[in-house]
mmCIF file of C-alpha atoms in Angstrom:
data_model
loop_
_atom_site.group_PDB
_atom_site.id
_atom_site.type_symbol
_atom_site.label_atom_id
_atom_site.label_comp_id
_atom_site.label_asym_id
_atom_site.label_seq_id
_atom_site.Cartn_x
_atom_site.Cartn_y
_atom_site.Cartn_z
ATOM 1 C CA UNK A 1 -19.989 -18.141 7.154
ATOM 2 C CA UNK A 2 -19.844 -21.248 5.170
ATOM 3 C CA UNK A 3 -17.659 -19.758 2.118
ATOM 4 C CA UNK A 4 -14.257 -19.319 3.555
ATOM 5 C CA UNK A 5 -10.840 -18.671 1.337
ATOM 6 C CA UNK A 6 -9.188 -21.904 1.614
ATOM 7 C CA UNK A 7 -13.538 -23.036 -0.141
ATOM 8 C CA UNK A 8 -12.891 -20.712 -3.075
ATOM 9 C CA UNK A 9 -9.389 -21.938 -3.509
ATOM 10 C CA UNK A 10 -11.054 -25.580 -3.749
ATOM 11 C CA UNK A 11 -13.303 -24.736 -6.578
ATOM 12 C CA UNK A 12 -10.569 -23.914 -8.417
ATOM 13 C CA UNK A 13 -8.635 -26.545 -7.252
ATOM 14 C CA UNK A 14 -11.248 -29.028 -8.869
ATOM 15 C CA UNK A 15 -11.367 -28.116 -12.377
ATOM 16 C CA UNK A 16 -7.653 -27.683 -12.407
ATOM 17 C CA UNK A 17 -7.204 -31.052 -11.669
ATOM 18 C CA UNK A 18 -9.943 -32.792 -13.456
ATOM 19 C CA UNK A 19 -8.036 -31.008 -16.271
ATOM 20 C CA UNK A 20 -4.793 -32.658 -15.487
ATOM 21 C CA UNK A 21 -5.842 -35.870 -14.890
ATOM 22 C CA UNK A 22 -7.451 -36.332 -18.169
ATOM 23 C CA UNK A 23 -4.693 -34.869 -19.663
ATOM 24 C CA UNK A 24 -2.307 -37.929 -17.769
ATOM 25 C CA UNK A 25 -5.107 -40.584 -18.800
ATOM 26 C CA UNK A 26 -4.503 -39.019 -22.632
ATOM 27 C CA UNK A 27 -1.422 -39.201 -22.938
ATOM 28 C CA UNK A 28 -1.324 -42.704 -21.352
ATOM 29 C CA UNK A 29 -3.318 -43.952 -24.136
ATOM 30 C CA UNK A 30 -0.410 -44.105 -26.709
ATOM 31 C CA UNK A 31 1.985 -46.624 -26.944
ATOM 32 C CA UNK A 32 5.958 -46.391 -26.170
ATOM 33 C CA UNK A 33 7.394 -47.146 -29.267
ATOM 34 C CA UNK A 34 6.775 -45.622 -32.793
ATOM 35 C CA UNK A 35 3.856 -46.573 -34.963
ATOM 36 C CA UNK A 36 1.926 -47.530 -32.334
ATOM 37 C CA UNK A 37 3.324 -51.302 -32.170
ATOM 38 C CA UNK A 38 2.419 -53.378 -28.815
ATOM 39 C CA UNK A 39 5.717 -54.601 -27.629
ATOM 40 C CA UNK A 40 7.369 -55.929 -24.580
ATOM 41 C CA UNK A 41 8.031 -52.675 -23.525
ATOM 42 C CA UNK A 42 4.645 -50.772 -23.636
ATOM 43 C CA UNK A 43 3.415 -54.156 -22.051
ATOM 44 C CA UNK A 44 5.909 -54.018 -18.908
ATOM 45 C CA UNK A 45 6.077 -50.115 -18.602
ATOM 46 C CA UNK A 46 1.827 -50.720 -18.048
ATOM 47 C CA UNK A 47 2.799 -53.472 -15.950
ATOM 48 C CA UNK A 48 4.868 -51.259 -13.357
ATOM 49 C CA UNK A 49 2.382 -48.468 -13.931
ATOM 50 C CA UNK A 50 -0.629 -50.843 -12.350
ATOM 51 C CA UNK A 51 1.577 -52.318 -9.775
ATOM 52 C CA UNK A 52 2.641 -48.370 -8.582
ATOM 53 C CA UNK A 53 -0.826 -47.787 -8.851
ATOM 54 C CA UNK A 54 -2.280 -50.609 -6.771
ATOM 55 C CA UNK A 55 0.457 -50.053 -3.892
ATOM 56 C CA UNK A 56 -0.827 -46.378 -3.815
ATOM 57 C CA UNK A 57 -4.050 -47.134 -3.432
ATOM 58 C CA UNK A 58 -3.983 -49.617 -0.573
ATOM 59 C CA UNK A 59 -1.989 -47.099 0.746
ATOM 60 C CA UNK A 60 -4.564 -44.687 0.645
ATOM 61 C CA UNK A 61 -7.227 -46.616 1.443
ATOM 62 C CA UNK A 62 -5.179 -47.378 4.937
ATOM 63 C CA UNK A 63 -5.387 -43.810 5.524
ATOM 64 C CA UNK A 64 -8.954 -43.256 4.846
ATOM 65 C CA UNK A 65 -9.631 -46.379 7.233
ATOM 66 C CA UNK A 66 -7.413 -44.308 10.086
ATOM 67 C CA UNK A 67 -9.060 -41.242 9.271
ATOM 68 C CA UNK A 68 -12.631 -42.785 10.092
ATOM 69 C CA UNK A 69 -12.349 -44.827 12.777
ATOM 70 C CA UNK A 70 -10.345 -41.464 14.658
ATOM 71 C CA UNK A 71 -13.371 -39.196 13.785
ATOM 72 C CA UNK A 72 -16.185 -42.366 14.378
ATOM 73 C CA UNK A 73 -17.866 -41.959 17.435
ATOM 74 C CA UNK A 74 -19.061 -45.350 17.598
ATOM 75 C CA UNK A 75 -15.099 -46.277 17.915
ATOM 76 C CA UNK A 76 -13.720 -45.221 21.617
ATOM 77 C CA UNK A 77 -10.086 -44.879 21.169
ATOM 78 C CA UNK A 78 -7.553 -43.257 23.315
ATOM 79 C CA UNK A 79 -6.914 -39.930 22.797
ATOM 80 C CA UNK A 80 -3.185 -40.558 22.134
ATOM 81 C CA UNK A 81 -4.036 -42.833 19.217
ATOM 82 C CA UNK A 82 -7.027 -40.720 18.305
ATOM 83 C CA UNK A 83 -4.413 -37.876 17.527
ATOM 84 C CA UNK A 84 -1.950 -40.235 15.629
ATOM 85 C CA UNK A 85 -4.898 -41.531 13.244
ATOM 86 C CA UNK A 86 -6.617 -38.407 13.051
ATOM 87 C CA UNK A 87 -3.710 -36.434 11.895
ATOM 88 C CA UNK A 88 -2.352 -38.360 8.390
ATOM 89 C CA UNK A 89 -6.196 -38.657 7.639
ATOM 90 C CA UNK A 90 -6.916 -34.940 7.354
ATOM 91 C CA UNK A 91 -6.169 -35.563 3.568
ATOM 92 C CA UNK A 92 -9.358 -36.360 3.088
ATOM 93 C CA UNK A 93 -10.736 -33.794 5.045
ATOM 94 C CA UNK A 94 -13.238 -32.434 1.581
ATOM 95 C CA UNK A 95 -13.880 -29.206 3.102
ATOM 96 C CA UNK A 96 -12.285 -27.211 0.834
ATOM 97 C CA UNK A 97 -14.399 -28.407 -2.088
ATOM 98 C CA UNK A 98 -17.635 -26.925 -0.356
ATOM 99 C CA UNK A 99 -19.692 -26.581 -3.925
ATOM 100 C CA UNK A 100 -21.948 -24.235 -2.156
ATOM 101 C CA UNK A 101 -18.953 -21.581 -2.630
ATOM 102 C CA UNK A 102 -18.444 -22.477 -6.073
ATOM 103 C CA UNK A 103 -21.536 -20.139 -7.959
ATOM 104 C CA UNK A 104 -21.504 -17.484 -5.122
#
Protein backbone atom coordinates (compact mmCIF):
# COMPACT_ATOMS: atom_id res chain seq x y z
CA UNK A 1 0.00 0.00 0.00
CA UNK A 2 1.00 3.39 -1.06
CA UNK A 3 -0.47 5.34 2.16
CA UNK A 4 1.85 4.42 4.92
CA UNK A 5 2.04 6.36 8.56
CA UNK A 6 5.16 8.20 8.22
CA UNK A 7 2.61 9.63 4.38
CA UNK A 8 -0.14 10.79 6.72
CA UNK A 9 2.28 12.35 9.10
CA UNK A 10 3.61 14.36 5.90
CA UNK A 11 0.32 15.85 5.04
CA UNK A 12 0.24 17.28 8.12
CA UNK A 13 3.61 18.10 8.15
CA UNK A 14 2.93 20.44 5.03
CA UNK A 15 0.36 22.75 6.13
CA UNK A 16 2.05 23.07 9.45
CA UNK A 17 4.87 24.45 7.95
CA UNK A 18 3.55 26.48 5.14
CA UNK A 19 1.88 28.03 8.23
CA UNK A 20 5.10 28.81 9.92
CA UNK A 21 6.94 29.99 7.28
CA UNK A 22 4.59 32.67 6.38
CA UNK A 23 4.30 33.46 9.74
CA UNK A 24 8.58 34.00 9.77
CA UNK A 25 8.24 35.94 6.29
CA UNK A 26 5.46 38.25 8.39
CA UNK A 27 7.05 39.05 10.93
CA UNK A 28 10.23 39.76 8.88
CA UNK A 29 8.45 42.43 7.16
CA UNK A 30 8.70 45.03 10.04
CA UNK A 31 11.47 47.00 10.79
CA UNK A 32 13.86 46.82 14.06
CA UNK A 33 13.43 49.97 15.51
CA UNK A 34 10.18 51.87 16.51
CA UNK A 35 8.06 53.75 14.04
CA UNK A 36 9.08 51.87 11.40
CA UNK A 37 12.35 54.08 10.60
CA UNK A 38 15.04 52.40 8.08
CA UNK A 39 18.24 52.61 9.96
CA UNK A 40 21.64 51.13 10.02
CA UNK A 41 20.47 48.53 12.02
CA UNK A 42 17.38 47.05 10.20
CA UNK A 43 19.77 47.50 7.11
CA UNK A 44 22.73 45.24 8.60
CA UNK A 45 20.47 42.80 10.68
CA UNK A 46 18.89 42.08 6.71
CA UNK A 47 22.34 42.07 5.68
CA UNK A 48 23.43 39.02 8.00
CA UNK A 49 19.99 37.54 7.47
CA UNK A 50 20.78 37.17 3.42
CA UNK A 51 24.31 36.23 3.97
CA UNK A 52 22.99 33.19 6.63
CA UNK A 53 20.61 32.57 4.10
CA UNK A 54 22.80 32.27 1.01
CA UNK A 55 25.47 30.01 2.97
CA UNK A 56 22.46 27.68 3.77
CA UNK A 57 21.43 27.33 0.62
CA UNK A 58 24.64 26.43 -1.19
CA UNK A 59 24.79 24.22 1.49
CA UNK A 60 21.81 22.56 0.60
CA UNK A 61 22.07 22.62 -2.77
CA UNK A 62 25.56 20.51 -2.18
CA UNK A 63 23.47 17.99 -0.65
CA UNK A 64 20.84 17.70 -3.20
CA UNK A 65 23.80 17.44 -5.86
CA UNK A 66 25.20 14.27 -3.54
CA UNK A 67 21.90 12.96 -3.17
CA UNK A 68 21.44 12.64 -7.11
CA UNK A 69 24.38 11.66 -8.48
CA UNK A 70 24.30 8.53 -5.48
CA UNK A 71 20.75 7.51 -6.65
CA UNK A 72 21.62 8.41 -10.75
CA UNK A 73 22.13 5.45 -12.57
CA UNK A 74 23.77 7.07 -15.34
CA UNK A 75 26.65 7.91 -12.58
CA UNK A 76 28.73 4.51 -11.66
CA UNK A 77 30.20 5.22 -8.36
CA UNK A 78 31.68 2.93 -5.87
CA UNK A 79 29.59 1.56 -3.52
CA UNK A 80 31.62 2.99 -0.60
CA UNK A 81 31.04 6.52 -1.87
CA UNK A 82 27.59 5.63 -3.09
CA UNK A 83 26.72 5.03 0.71
CA UNK A 84 28.52 8.27 1.94
CA UNK A 85 26.48 10.51 -0.68
CA UNK A 86 23.44 8.64 -0.47
CA UNK A 87 23.08 8.89 3.20
CA UNK A 88 23.14 13.02 4.07
CA UNK A 89 20.87 13.24 0.88
CA UNK A 90 17.93 11.26 2.24
CA UNK A 91 16.66 14.79 3.33
CA UNK A 92 15.21 15.17 0.36
CA UNK A 93 13.89 11.92 0.13
CA UNK A 94 9.78 13.60 -0.54
CA UNK A 95 8.19 10.44 0.26
CA UNK A 96 6.51 11.39 3.08
CA UNK A 97 4.56 14.13 1.32
CA UNK A 98 2.82 11.41 -0.98
CA UNK A 99 -0.45 13.81 -1.78
CA UNK A 100 -2.20 10.72 -2.82
CA UNK A 101 -2.57 10.04 1.13
CA UNK A 102 -3.61 13.41 1.81
CA UNK A 103 -7.80 13.17 0.83
CA UNK A 104 -7.94 9.37 1.62
Amino acid sequence: EKCTETSKAGSLLLPLGGLAAGAALVVKTFPKEPLGVLTRKTFQSQMHGDLLASTFMFFVNLMQTTWIFARSDAIKLPAAATNIFRGPGDVFDLSIFNTECTFS
